[in-house]
PDB file of C-alpha atoms in Angstrom:
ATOM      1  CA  UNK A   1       0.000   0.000   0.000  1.00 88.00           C
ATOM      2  CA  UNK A   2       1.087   3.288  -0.868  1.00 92.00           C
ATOM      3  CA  UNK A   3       1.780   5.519   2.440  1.00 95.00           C
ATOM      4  CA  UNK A   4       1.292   9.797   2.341  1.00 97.00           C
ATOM      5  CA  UNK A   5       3.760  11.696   4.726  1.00 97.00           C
ATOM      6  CA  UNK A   6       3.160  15.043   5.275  1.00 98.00           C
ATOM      7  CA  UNK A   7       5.508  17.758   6.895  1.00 97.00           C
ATOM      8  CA  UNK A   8       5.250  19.491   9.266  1.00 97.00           C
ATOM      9  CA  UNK A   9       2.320  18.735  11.652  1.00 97.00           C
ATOM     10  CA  UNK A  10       1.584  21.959  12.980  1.00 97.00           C
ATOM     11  CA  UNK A  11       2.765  25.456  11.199  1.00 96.00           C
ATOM     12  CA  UNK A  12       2.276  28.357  13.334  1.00 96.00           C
ATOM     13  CA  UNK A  13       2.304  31.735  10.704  1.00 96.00           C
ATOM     14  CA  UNK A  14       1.056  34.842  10.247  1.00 96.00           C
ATOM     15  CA  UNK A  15      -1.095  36.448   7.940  1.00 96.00           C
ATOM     16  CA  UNK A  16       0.772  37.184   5.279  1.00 96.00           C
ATOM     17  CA  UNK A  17       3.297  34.859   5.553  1.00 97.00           C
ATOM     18  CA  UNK A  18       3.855  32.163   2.823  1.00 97.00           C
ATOM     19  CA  UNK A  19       3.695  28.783   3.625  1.00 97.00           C
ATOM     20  CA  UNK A  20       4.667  25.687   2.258  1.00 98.00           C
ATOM     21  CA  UNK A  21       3.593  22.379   3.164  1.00 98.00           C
ATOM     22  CA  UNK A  22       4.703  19.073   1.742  1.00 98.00           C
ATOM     23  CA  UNK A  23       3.846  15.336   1.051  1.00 98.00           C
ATOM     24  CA  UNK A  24       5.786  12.432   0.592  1.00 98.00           C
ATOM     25  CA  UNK A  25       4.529   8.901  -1.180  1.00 96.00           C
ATOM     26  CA  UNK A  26       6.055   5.767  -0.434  1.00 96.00           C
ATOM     27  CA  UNK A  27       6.200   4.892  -4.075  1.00 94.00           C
ATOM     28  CA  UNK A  28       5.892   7.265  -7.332  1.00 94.00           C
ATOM     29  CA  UNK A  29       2.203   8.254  -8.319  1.00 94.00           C
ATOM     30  CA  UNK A  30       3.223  10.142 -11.054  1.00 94.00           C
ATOM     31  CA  UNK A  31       0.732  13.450 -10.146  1.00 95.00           C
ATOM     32  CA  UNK A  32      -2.485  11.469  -8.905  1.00 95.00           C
ATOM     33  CA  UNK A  33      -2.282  13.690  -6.282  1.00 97.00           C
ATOM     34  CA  UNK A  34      -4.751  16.467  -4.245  1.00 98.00           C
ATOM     35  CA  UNK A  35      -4.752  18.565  -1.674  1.00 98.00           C
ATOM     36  CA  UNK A  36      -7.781  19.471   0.407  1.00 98.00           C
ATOM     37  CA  UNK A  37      -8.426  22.030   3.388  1.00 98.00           C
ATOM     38  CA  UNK A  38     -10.831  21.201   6.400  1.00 98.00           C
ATOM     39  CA  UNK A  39     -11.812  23.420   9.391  1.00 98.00           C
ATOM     40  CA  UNK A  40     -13.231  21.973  12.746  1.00 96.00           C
ATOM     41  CA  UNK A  41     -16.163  20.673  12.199  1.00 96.00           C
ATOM     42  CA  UNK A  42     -16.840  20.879   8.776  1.00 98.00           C
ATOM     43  CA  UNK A  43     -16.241  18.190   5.438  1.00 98.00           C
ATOM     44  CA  UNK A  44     -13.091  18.339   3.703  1.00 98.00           C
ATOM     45  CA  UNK A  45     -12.610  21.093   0.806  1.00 98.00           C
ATOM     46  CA  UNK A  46     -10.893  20.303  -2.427  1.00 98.00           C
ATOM     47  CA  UNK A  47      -8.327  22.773  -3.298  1.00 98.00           C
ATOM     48  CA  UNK A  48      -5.630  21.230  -5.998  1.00 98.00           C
ATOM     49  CA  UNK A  49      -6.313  17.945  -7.854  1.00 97.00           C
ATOM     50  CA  UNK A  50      -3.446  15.902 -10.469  1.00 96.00           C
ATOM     51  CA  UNK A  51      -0.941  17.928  -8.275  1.00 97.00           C
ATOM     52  CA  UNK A  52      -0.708  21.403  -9.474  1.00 98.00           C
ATOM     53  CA  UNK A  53      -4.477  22.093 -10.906  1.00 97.00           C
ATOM     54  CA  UNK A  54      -6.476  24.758  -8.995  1.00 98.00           C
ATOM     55  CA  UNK A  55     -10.023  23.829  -8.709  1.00 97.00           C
ATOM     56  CA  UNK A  56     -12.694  26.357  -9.648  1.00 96.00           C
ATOM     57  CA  UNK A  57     -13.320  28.820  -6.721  1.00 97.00           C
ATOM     58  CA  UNK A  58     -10.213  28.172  -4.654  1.00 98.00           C
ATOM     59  CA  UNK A  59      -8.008  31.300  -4.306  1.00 97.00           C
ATOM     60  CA  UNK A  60      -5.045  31.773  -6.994  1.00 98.00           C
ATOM     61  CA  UNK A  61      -2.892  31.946  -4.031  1.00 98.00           C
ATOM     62  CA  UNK A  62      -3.069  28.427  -3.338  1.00 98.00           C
ATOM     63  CA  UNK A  63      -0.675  26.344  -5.742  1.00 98.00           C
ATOM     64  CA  UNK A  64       0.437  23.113  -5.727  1.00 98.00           C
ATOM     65  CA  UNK A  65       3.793  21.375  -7.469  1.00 98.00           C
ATOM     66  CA  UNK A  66       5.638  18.376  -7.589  1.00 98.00           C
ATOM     67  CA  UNK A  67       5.670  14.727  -9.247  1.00 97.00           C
ATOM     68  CA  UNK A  68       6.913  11.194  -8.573  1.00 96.00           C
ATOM     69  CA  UNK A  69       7.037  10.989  -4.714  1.00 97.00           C
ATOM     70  CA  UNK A  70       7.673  14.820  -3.320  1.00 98.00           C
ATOM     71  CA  UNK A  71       4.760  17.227  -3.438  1.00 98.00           C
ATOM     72  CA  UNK A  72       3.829  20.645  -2.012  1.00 98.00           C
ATOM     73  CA  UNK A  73       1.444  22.892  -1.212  1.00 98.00           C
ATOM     74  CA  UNK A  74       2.199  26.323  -1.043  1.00 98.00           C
ATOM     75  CA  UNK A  75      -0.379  29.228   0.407  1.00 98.00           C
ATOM     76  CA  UNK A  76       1.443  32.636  -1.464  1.00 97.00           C
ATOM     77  CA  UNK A  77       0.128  35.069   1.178  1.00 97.00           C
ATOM     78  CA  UNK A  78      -1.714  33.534   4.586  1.00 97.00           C
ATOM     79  CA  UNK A  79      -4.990  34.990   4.778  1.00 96.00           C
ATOM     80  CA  UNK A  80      -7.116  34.680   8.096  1.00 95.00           C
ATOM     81  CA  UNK A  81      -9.495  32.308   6.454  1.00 96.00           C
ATOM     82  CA  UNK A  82      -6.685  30.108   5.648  1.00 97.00           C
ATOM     83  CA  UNK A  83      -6.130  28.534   9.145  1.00 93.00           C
ATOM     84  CA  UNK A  84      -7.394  24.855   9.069  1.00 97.00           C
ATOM     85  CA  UNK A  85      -5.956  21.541   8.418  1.00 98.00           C
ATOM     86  CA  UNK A  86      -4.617  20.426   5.496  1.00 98.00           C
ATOM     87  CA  UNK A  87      -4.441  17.028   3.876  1.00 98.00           C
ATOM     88  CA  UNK A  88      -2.467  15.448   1.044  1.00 98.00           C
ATOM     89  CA  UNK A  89      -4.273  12.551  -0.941  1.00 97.00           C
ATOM     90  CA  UNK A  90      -3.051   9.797  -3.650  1.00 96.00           C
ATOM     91  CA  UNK A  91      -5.231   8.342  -6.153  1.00 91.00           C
ATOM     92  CA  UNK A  92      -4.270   4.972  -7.234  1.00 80.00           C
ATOM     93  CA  UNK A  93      -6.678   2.604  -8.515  1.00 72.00           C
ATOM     94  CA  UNK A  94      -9.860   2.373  -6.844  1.00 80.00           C
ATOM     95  CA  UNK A  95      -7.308   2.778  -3.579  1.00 88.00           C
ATOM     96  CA  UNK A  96      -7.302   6.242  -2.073  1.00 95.00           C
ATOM     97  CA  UNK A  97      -4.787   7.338   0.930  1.00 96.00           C
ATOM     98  CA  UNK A  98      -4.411  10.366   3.166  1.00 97.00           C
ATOM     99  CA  UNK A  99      -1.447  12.046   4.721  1.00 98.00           C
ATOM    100  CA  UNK A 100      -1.986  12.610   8.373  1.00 98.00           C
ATOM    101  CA  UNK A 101      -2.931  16.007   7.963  1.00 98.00           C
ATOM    102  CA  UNK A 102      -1.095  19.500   8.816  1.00 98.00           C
ATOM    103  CA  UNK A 103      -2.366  21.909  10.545  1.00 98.00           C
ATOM    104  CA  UNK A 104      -2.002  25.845  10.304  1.00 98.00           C
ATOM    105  CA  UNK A 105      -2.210  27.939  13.216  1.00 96.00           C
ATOM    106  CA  UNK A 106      -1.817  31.658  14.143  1.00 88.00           C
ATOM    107  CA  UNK A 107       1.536  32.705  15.210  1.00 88.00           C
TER     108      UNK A 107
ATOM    109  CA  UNK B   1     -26.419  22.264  -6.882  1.00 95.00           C
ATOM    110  CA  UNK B   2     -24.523  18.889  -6.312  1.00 96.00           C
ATOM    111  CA  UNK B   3     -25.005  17.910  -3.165  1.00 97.00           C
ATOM    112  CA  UNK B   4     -24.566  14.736  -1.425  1.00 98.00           C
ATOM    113  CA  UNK B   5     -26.641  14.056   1.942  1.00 98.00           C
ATOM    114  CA  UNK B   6     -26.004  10.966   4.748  1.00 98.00           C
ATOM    115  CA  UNK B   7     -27.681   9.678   7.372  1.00 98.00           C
ATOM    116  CA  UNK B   8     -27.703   6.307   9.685  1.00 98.00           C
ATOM    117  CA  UNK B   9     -25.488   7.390  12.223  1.00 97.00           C
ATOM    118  CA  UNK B  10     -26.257   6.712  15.867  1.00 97.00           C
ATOM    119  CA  UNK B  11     -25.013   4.908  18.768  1.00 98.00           C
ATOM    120  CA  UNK B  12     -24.373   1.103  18.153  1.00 98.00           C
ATOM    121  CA  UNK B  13     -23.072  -1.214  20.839  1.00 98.00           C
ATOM    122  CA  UNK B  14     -19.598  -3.293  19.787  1.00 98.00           C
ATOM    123  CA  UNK B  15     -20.559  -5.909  17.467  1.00 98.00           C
ATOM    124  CA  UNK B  16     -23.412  -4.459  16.617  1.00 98.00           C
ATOM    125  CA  UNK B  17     -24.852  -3.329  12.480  1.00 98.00           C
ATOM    126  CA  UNK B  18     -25.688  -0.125  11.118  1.00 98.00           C
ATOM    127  CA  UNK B  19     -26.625   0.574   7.533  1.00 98.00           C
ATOM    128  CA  UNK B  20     -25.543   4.538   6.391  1.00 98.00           C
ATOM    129  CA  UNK B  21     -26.906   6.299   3.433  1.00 98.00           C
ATOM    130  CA  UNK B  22     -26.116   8.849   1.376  1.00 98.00           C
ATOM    131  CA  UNK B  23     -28.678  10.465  -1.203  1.00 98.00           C
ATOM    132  CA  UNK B  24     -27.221  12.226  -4.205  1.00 98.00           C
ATOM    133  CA  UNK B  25     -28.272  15.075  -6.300  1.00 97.00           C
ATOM    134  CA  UNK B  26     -27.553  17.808  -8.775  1.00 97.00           C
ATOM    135  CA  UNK B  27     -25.349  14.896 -11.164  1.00 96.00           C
ATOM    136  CA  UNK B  28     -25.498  11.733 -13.164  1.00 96.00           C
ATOM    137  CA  UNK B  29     -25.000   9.672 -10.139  1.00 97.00           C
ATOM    138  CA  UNK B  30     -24.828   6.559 -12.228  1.00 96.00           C
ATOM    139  CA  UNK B  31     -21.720   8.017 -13.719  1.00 95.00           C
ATOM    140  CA  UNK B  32     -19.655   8.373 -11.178  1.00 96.00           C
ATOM    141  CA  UNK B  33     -17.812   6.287  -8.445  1.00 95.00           C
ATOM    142  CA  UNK B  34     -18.476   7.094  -4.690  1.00 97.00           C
ATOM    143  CA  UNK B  35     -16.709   6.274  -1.882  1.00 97.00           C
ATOM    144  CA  UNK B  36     -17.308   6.605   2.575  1.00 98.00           C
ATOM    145  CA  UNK B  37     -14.447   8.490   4.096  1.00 98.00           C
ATOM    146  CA  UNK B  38     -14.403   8.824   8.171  1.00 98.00           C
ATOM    147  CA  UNK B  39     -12.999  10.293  10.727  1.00 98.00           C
ATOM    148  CA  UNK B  40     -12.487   9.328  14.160  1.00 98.00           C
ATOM    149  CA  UNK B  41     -12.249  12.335  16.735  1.00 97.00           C
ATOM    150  CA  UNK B  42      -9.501  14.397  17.217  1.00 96.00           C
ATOM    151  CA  UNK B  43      -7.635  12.242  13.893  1.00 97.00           C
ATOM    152  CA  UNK B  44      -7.098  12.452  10.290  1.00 98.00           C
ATOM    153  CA  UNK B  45      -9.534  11.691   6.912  1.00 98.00           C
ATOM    154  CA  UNK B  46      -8.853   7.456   6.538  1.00 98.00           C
ATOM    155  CA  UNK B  47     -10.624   6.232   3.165  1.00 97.00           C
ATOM    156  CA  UNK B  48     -12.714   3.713   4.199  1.00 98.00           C
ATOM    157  CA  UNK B  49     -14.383   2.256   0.210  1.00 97.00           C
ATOM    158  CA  UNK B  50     -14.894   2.503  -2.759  1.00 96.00           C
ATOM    159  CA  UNK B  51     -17.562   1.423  -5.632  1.00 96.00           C
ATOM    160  CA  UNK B  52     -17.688   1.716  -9.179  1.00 95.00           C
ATOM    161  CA  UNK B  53     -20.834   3.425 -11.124  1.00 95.00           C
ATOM    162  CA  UNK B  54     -22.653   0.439 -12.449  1.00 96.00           C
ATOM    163  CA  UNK B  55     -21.876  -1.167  -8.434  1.00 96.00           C
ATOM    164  CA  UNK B  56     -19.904  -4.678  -9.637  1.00 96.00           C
ATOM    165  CA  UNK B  57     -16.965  -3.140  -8.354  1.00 95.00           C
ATOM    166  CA  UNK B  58     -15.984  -2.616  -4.927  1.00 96.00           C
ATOM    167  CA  UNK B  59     -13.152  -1.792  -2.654  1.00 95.00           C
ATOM    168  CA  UNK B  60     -12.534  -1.484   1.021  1.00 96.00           C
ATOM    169  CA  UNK B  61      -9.596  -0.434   3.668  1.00 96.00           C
ATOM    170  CA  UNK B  62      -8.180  -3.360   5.336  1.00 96.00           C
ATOM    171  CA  UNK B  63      -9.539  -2.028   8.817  1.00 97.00           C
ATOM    172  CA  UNK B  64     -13.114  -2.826   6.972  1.00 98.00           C
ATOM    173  CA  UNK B  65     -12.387  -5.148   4.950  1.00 98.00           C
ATOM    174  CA  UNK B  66     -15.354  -8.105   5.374  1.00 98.00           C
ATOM    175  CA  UNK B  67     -17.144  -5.944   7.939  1.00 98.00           C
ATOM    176  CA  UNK B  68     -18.140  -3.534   5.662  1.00 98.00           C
ATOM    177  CA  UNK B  69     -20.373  -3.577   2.055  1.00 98.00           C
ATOM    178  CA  UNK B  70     -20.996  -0.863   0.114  1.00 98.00           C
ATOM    179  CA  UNK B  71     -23.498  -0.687  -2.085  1.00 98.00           C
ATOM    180  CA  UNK B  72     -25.548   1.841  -4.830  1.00 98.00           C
ATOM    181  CA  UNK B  73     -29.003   2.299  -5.987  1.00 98.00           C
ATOM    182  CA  UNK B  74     -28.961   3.994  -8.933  1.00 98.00           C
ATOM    183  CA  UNK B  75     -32.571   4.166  -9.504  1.00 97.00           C
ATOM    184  CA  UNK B  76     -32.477   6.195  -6.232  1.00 98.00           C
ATOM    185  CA  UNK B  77     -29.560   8.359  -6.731  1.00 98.00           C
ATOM    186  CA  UNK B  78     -28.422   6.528  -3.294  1.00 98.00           C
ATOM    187  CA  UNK B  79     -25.406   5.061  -1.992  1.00 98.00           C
ATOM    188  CA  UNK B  80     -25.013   2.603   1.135  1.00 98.00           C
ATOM    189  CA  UNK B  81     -22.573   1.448   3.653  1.00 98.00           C
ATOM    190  CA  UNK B  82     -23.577  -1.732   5.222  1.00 98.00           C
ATOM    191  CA  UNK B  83     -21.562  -1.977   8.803  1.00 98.00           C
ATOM    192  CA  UNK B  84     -21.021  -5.321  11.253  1.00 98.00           C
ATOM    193  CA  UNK B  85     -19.316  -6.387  13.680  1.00 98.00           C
ATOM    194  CA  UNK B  86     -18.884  -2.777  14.743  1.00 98.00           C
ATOM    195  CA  UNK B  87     -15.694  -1.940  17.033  1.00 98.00           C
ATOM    196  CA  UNK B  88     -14.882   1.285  19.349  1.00 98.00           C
ATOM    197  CA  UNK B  89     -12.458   1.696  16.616  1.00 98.00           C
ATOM    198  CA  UNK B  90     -14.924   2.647  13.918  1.00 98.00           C
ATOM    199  CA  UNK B  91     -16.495   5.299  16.022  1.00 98.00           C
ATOM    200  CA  UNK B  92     -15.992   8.520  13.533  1.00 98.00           C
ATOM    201  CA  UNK B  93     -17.558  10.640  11.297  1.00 98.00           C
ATOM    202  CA  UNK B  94     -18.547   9.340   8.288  1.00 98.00           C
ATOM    203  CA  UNK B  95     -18.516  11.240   5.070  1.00 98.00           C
ATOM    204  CA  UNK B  96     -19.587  10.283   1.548  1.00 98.00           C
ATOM    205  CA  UNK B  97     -17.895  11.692  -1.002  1.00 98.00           C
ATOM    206  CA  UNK B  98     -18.075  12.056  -5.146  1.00 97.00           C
ATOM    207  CA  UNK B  99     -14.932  11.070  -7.031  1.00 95.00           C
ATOM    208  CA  UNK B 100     -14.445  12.250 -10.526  1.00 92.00           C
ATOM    209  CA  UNK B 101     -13.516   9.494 -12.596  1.00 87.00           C
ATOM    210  CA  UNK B 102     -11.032   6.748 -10.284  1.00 84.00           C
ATOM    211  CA  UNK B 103      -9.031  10.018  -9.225  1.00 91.00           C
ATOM    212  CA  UNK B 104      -9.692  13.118  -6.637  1.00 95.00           C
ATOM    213  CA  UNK B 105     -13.166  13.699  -4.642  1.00 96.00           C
ATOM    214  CA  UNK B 106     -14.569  16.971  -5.521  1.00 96.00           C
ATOM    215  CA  UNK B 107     -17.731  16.643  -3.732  1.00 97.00           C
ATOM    216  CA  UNK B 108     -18.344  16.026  -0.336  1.00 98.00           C
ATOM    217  CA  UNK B 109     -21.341  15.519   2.142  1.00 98.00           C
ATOM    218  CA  UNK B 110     -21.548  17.101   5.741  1.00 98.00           C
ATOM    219  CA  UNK B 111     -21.249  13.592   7.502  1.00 98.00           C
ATOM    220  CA  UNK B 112     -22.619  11.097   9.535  1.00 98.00           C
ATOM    221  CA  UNK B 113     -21.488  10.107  12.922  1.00 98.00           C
ATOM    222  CA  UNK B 114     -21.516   7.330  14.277  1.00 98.00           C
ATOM    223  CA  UNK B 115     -20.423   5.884  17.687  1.00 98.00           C
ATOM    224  CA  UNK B 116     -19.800   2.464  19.019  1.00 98.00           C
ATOM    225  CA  UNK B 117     -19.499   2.233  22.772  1.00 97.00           C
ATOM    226  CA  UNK B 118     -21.382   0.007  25.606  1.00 96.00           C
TER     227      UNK B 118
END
């Protein structure tokens, strides 16, 4: 099975800031990967999908890169809406798997 | 509007069977594979299965695996999770969620919860 490692597990920033988060896969998935934001108490938000594609409505200052086994996630400019939790997935046939999640907080 | 909408959560003693739902609207629900996502307080999203649009194809976490079945109505724009031999373990929040094609989930429902305790 394909394991997601994300780093780090708590980012304390301020708005403003830019922040980068990343993911490692056990084993290359080429760019089946997405990134998705979730705030206490609410379901999970897709943000970037194949690694790098914004999805309609999310904020241009969300971006992600990467390929193979190293991703990231960067936010350009923290704004305060932009504290939750953050999660890397793979998408591998019919198999999906989350990183453990990392979460932003206010400096 | 797409939106996705479970229910069947409750409080279920260990070993015991509960049957969630999800209702589907706003897409071709036939069209598209679905999957059940939880998450257990305090922790992070774990995938939990998986199921093809016509429904002959299924797939399940190995912390489910032959505990769980889910299953699709298409007729009823509705998707099931079938859950036994329930375990304090599985206590979480239970979301369904659309996947477009075999890849990413764009959709999501609010959740379920359900809890397994004596």
């Amino acid at each position: 099975d394909i394991q997601m490692t994300q780093s780090p597990s708590t980012l304390s920033a301020s708005v403003g800031d830019r922040v980068t988060i990343t993911c490692r896969a056990s084993q290359g998935i080429s760019s089946a990967l997405a990134w998705y934001q979730q705030k206490p108490g609410k379901a999970p938000k897709l943000l970037i999908y194949k690694a790098s594609s914004l999805e309609s409505g999310v904020p241009s200052r969300f971006s992600g890169s990467g390929s193979g086994t190293e991703f990231t996630l960067t936010i350009s400019s923290l704004q305060p809406d932009d504290f939750a939790t953050y999660y890397c997935q793979q998408y591998n046939s019919y198999t999906w798997t989350f990183g453990q999640g990392t979460k932003v907080e206010i400096k | 509007e797409v939106q996705l909408l479970e229910s069947g959560g409750g409080l279920v003693q260990p070993g015991g069977s509960l049957r969630l739902s999800c209702a589907a609207s706003g897409f071709t629900f036939i069209t598209n594979v679905m999957t059940w996502v939880r998450q257990a307080p305090g922790k992070g999203l774990e995938w939990v299965s998986g199921i093809s649009g016509s429904g002959h194809s299924t797939y399940y976490a190995d912390s489910v695996k032959g505990r769980f079945t889910i299953s699709r109505d298409n007729s009823k724009n509705t998707l099931y999770l079938q859950m036994n031999s329930l375990r304090a373990e599985d206590t979480a929040v239970y979301y369904c969620a659309k996947a477009v094609a075999v890849d990413y989930m764009d959709v999501w429902g609010k959740g379920t919860t359900v809890t397994v305790s004596s």
